[in-house]
PDB file of C-alpha atoms in Angstrom:
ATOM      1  CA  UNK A   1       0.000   0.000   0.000  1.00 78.00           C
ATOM      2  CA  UNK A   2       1.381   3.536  -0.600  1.00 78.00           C
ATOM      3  CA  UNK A   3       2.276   5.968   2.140  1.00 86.00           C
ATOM      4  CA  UNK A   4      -0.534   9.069   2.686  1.00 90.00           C
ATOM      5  CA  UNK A   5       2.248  11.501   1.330  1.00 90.00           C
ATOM      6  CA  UNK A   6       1.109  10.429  -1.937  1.00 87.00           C
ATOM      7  CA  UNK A   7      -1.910  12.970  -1.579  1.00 90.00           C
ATOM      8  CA  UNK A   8       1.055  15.779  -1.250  1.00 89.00           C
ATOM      9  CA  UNK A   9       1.494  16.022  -5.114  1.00 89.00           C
ATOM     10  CA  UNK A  10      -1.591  14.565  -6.151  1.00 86.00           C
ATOM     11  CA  UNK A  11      -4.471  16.294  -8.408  1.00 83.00           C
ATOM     12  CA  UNK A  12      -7.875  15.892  -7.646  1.00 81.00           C
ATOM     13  CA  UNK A  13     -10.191  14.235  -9.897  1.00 78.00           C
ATOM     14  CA  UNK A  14     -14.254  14.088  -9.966  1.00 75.00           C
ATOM     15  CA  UNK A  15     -14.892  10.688  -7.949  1.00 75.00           C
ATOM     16  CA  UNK A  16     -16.101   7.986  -9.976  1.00 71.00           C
ATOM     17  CA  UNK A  17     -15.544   6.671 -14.099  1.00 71.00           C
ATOM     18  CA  UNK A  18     -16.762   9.440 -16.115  1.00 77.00           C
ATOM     19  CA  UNK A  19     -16.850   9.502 -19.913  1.00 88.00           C
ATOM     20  CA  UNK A  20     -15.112  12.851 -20.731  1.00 91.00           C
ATOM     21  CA  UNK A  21     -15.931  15.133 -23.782  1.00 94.00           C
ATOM     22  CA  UNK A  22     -14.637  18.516 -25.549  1.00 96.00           C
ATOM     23  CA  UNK A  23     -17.089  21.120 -27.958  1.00 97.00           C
ATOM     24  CA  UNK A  24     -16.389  23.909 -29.528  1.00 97.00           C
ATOM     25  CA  UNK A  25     -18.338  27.195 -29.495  1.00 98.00           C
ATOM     26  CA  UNK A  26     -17.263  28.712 -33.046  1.00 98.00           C
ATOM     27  CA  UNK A  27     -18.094  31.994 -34.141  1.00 98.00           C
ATOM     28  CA  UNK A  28     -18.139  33.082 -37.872  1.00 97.00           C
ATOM     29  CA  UNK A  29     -18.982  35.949 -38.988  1.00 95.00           C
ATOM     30  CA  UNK A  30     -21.151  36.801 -41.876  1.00 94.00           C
ATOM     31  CA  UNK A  31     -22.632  39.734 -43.840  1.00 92.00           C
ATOM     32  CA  UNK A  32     -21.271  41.554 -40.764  1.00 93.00           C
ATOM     33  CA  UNK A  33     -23.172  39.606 -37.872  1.00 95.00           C
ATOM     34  CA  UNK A  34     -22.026  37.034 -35.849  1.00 97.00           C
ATOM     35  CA  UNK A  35     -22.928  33.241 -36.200  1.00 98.00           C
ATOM     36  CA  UNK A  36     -22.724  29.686 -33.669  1.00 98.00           C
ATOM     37  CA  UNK A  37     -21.699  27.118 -36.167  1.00 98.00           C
ATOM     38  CA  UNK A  38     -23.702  23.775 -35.689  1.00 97.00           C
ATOM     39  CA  UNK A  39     -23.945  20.429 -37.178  1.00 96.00           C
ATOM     40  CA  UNK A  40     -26.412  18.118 -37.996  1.00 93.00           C
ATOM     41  CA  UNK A  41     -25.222  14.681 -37.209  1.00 91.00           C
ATOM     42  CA  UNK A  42     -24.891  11.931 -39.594  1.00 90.00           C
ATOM     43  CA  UNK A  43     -27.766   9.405 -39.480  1.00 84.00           C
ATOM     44  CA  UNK A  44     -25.488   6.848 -39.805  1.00 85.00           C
ATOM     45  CA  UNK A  45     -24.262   7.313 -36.233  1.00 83.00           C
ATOM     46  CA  UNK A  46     -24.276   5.211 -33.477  1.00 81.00           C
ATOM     47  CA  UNK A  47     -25.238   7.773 -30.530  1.00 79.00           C
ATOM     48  CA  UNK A  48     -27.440  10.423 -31.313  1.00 80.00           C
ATOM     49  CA  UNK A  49     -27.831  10.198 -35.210  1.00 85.00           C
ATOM     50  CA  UNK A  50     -29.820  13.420 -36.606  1.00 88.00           C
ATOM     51  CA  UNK A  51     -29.214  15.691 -33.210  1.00 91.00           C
ATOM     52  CA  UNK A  52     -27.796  19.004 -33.593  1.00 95.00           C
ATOM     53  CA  UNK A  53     -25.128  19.828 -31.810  1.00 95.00           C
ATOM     54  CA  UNK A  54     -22.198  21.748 -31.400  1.00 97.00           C
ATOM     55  CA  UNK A  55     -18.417  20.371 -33.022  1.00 97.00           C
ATOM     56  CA  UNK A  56     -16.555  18.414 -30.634  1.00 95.00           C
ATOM     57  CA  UNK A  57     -16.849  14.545 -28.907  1.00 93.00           C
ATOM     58  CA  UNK A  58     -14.467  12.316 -27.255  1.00 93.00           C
ATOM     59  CA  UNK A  59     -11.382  13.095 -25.179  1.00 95.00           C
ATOM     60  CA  UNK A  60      -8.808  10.599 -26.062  1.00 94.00           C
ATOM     61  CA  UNK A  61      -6.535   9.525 -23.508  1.00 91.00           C
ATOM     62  CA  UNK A  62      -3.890  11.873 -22.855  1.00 91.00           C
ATOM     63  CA  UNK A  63      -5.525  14.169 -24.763  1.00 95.00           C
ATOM     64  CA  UNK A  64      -6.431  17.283 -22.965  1.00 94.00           C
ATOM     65  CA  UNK A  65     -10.080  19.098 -23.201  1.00 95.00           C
ATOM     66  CA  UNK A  66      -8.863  21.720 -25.346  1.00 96.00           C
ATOM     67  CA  UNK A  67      -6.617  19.495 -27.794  1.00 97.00           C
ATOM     68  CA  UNK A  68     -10.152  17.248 -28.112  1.00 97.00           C
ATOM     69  CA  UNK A  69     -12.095  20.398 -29.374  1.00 97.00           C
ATOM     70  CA  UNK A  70      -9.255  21.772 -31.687  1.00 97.00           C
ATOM     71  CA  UNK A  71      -8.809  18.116 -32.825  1.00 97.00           C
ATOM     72  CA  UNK A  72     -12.680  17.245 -33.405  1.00 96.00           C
ATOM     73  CA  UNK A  73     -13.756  20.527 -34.804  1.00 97.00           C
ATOM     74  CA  UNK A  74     -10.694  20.173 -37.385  1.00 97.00           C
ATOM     75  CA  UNK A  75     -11.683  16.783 -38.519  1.00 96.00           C
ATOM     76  CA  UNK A  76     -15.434  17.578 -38.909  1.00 96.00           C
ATOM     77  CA  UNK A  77     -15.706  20.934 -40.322  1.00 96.00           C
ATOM     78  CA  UNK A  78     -12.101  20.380 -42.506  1.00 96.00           C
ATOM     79  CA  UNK A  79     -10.334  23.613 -41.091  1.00 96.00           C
ATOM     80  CA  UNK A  80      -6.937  23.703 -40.050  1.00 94.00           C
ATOM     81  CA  UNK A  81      -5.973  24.651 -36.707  1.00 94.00           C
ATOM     82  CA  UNK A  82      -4.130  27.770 -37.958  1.00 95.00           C
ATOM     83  CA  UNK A  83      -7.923  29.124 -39.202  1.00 96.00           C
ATOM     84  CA  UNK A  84      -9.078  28.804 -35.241  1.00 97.00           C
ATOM     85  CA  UNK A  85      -8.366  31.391 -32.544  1.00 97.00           C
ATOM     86  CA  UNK A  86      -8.705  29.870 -29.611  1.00 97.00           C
ATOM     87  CA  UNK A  87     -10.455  32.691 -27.110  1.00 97.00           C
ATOM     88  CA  UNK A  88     -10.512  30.408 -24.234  1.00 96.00           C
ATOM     89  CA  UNK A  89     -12.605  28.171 -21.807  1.00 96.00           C
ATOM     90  CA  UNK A  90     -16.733  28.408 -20.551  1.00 94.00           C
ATOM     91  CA  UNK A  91     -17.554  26.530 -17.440  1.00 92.00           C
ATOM     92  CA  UNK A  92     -17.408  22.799 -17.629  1.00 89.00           C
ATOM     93  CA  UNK A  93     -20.255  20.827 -16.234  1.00 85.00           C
ATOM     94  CA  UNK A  94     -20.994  16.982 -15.199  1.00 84.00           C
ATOM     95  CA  UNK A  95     -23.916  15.658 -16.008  1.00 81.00           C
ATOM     96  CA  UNK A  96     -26.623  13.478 -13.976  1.00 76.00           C
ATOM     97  CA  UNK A  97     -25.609  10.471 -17.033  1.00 76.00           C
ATOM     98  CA  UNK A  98     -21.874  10.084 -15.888  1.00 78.00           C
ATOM     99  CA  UNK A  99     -20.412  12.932 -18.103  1.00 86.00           C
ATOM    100  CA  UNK A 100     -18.123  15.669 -18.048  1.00 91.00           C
ATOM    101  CA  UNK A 101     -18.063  18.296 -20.852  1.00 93.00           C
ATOM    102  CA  UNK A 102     -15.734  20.637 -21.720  1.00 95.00           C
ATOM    103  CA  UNK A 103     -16.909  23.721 -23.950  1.00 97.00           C
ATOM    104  CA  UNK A 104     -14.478  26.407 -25.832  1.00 97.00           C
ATOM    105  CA  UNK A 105     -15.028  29.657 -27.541  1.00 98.00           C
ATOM    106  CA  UNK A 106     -13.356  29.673 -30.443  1.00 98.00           C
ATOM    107  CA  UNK A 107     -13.452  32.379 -33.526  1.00 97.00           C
ATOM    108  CA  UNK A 108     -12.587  31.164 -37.336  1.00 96.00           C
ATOM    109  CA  UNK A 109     -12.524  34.331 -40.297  1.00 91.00           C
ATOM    110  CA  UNK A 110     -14.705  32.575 -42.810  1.00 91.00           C
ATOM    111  CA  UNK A 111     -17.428  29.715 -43.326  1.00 90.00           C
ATOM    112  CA  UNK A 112     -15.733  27.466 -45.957  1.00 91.00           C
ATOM    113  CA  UNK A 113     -16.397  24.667 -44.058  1.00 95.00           C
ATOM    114  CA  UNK A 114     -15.586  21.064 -45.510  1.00 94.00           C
ATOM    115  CA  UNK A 115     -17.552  18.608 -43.348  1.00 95.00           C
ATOM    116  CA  UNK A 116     -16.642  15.508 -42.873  1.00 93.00           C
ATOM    117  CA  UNK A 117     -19.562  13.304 -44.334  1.00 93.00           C
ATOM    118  CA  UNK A 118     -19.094  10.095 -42.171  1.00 92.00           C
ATOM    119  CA  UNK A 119     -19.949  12.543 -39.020  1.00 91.00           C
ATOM    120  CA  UNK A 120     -22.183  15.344 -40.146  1.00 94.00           C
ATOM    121  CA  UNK A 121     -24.969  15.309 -42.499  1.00 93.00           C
ATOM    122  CA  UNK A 122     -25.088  19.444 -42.875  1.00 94.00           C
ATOM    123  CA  UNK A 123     -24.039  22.681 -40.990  1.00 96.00           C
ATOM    124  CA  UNK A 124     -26.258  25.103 -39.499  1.00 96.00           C
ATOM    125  CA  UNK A 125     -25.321  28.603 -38.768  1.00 97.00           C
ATOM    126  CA  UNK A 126     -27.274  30.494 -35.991  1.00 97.00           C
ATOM    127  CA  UNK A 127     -27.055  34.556 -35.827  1.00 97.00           C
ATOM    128  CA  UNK A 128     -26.209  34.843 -31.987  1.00 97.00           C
ATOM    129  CA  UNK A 129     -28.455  37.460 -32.418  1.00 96.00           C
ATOM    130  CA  UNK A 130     -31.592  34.630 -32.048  1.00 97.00           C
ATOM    131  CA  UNK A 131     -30.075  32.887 -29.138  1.00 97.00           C
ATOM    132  CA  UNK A 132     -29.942  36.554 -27.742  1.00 95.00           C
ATOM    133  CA  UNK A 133     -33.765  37.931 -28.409  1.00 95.00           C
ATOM    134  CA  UNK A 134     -35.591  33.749 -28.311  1.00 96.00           C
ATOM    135  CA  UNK A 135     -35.297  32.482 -24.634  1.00 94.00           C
ATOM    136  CA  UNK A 136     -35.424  28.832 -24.962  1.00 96.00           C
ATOM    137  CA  UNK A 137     -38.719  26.557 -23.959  1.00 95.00           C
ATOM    138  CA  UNK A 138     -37.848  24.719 -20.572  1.00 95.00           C
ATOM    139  CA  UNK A 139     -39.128  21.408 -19.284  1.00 93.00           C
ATOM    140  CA  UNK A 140     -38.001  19.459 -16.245  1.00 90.00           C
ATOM    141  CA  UNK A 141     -37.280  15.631 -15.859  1.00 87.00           C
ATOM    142  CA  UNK A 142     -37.821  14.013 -12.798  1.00 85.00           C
ATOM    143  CA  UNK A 143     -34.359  12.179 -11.784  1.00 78.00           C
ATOM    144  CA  UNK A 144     -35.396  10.751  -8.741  1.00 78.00           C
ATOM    145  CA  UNK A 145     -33.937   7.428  -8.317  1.00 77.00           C
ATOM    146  CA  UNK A 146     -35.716   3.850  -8.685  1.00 82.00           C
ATOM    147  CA  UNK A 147     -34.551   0.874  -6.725  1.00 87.00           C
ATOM    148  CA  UNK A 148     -34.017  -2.379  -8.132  1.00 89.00           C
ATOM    149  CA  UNK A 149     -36.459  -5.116  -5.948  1.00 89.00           C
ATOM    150  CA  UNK A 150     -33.125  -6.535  -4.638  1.00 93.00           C
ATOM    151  CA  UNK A 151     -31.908  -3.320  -3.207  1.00 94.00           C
ATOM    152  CA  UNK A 152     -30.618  -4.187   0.386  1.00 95.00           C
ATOM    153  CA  UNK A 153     -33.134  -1.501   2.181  1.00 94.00           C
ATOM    154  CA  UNK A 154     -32.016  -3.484   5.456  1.00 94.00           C
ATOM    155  CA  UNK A 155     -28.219  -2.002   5.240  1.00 96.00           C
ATOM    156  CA  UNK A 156     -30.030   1.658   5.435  1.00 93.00           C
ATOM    157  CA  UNK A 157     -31.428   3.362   8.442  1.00 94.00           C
ATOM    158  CA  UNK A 158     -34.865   3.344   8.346  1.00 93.00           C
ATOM    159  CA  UNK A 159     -34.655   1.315   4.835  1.00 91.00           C
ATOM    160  CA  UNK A 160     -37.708   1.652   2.523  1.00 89.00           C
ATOM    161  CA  UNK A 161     -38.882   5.143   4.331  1.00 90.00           C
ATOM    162  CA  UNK A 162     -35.122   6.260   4.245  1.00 91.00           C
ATOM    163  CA  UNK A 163     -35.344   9.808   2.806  1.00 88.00           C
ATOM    164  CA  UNK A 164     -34.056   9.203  -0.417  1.00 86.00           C
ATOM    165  CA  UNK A 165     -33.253  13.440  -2.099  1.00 83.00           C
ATOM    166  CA  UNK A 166     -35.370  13.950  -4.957  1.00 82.00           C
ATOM    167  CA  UNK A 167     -34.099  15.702  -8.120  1.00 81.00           C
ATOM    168  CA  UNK A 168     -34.957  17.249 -11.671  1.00 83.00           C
ATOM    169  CA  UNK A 169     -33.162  18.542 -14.056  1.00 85.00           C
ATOM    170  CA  UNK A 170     -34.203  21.003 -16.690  1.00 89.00           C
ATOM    171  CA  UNK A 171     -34.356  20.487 -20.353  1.00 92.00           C
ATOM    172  CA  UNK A 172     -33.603  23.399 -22.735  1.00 95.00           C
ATOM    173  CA  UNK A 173     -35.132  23.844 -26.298  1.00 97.00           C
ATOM    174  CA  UNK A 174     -34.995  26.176 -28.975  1.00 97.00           C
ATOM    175  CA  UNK A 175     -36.682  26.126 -32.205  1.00 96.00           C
ATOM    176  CA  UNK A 176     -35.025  27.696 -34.931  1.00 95.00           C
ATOM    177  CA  UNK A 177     -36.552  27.081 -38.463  1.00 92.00           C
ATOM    178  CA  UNK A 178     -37.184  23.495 -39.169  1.00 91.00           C
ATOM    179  CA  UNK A 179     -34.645  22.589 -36.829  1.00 93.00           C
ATOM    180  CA  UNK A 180     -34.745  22.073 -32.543  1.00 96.00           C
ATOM    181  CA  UNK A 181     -31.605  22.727 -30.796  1.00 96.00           C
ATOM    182  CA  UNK A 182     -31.558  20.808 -27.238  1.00 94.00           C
ATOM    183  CA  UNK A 183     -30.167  18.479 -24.308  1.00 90.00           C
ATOM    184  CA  UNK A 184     -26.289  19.388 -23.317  1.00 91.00           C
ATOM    185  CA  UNK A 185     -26.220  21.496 -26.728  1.00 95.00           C
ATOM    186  CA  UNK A 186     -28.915  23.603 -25.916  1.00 96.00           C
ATOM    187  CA  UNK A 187     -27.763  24.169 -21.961  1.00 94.00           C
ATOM    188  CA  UNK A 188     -24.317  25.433 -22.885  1.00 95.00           C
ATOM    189  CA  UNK A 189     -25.393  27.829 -25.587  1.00 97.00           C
ATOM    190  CA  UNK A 190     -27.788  29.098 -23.175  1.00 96.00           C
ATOM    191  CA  UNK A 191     -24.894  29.373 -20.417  1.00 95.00           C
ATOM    192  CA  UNK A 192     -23.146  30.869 -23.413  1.00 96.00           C
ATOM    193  CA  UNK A 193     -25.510  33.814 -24.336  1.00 96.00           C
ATOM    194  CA  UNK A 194     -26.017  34.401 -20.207  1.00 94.00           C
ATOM    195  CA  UNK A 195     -22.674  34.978 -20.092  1.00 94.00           C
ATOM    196  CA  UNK A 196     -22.218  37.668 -22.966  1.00 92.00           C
ATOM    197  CA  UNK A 197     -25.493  38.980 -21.550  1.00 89.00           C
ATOM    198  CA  UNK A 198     -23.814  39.510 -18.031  1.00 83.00           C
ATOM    199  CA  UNK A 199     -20.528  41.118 -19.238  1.00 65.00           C
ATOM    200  CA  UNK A 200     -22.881  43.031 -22.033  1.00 60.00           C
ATOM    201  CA  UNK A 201     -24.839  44.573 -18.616  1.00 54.00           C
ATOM    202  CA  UNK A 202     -21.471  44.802 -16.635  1.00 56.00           C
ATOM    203  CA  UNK A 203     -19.991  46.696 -19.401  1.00 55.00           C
ATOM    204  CA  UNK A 204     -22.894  49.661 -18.728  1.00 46.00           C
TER     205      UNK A 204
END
């Protein structure tokens, strides 16, 4: 076993396996206004085929959460990483499904995209100005836990009528066109346009 001094040089992780992921918030600008790039996912994919969502996915290992973004957004939009200027970090969250994710804010100078084909199916480009003046529609899912029938209530105090803490968690949605914008890609463009709205009221 090793000695407790181990914990003097050693970096705190979030307890538990998590699946770890990286998106990037990119800003194009065109006809003079400023525009989210998003993608429509493949149909052909395994998770989430069709969703809209923002570029990014998987953090490899020893990989860090910025070198995923840079790294996915190149391979599914065909930029080079010379085109993106990195402007830095949001908040990270973890989710209630056993995931962490990472988002960027990123500016490119153009919108000749390439996408890759095996990973997105067409690009959508949102005027931040919608995000802005639409709030999104919210809806909230209950996340309170169920028990199995072979949960061992008799290792808890007061077993079945332990007071188990209930939860929800809300559900963001925003319709733009003939396309709906939600779930973790929805909650951190809305975290996104909260922010610029904060520093926009700061500013005066």
């Amino acid at each position: 076993m090793k000695s407790i001094d181990m914990f003097k040089s050693r970096k705190p992780k979030v307890l538990g396996k998590r699946r770890e992921y990286s998106v990037m918030l990119l800003i194009t600008e065109i006809e003079g206004e400023e525009h989210l790039v998003l993608e429509k996912r493949a149909s052909t994919l395994k998770s989430q085929p069709g969703d809209i969502c923002l570029p990014g996915g998987s953090i490899d290992p020893g990989e860090s959460p910025v070198e995923a973004s840079l790294r996915e957004t190149m391979e599914e939009l065909g930029v080079n990483k010379e085109e993106i200027e990195l402007i830095g970090p949001m908040d990270y969250f973890i989710s209630p499904y056993g995931q962490t994710m990472y988002p960027f804010v990123a500016r490119i100078s153009h919108a000749d995209f390439q996408p890759n084909p095996d990973e997105v199916d067409r690009l959508i480009l949102v005027p931040l100005s919608f995000f802005e003046k639409n709030s999104p529609l919210i809806y909230e899912i209950d996340m309170t836990a169920k028990m199995g029938e072979d949960f061992p209530y008799h290792l808890i105090e007061n077993g079945k009528d332990y007071p188990f803490r209930k939860a929800t968690n809300k559900q963001y949605f925003y319709k733009y066109g003939d396309i709906v914008i939600w779930g973790f890609t929805a909650q951190i463009v809305k975290s996104f346009i909260d922010l610029l709205k904060e520093e926009e009221h700061e500013e005066f």
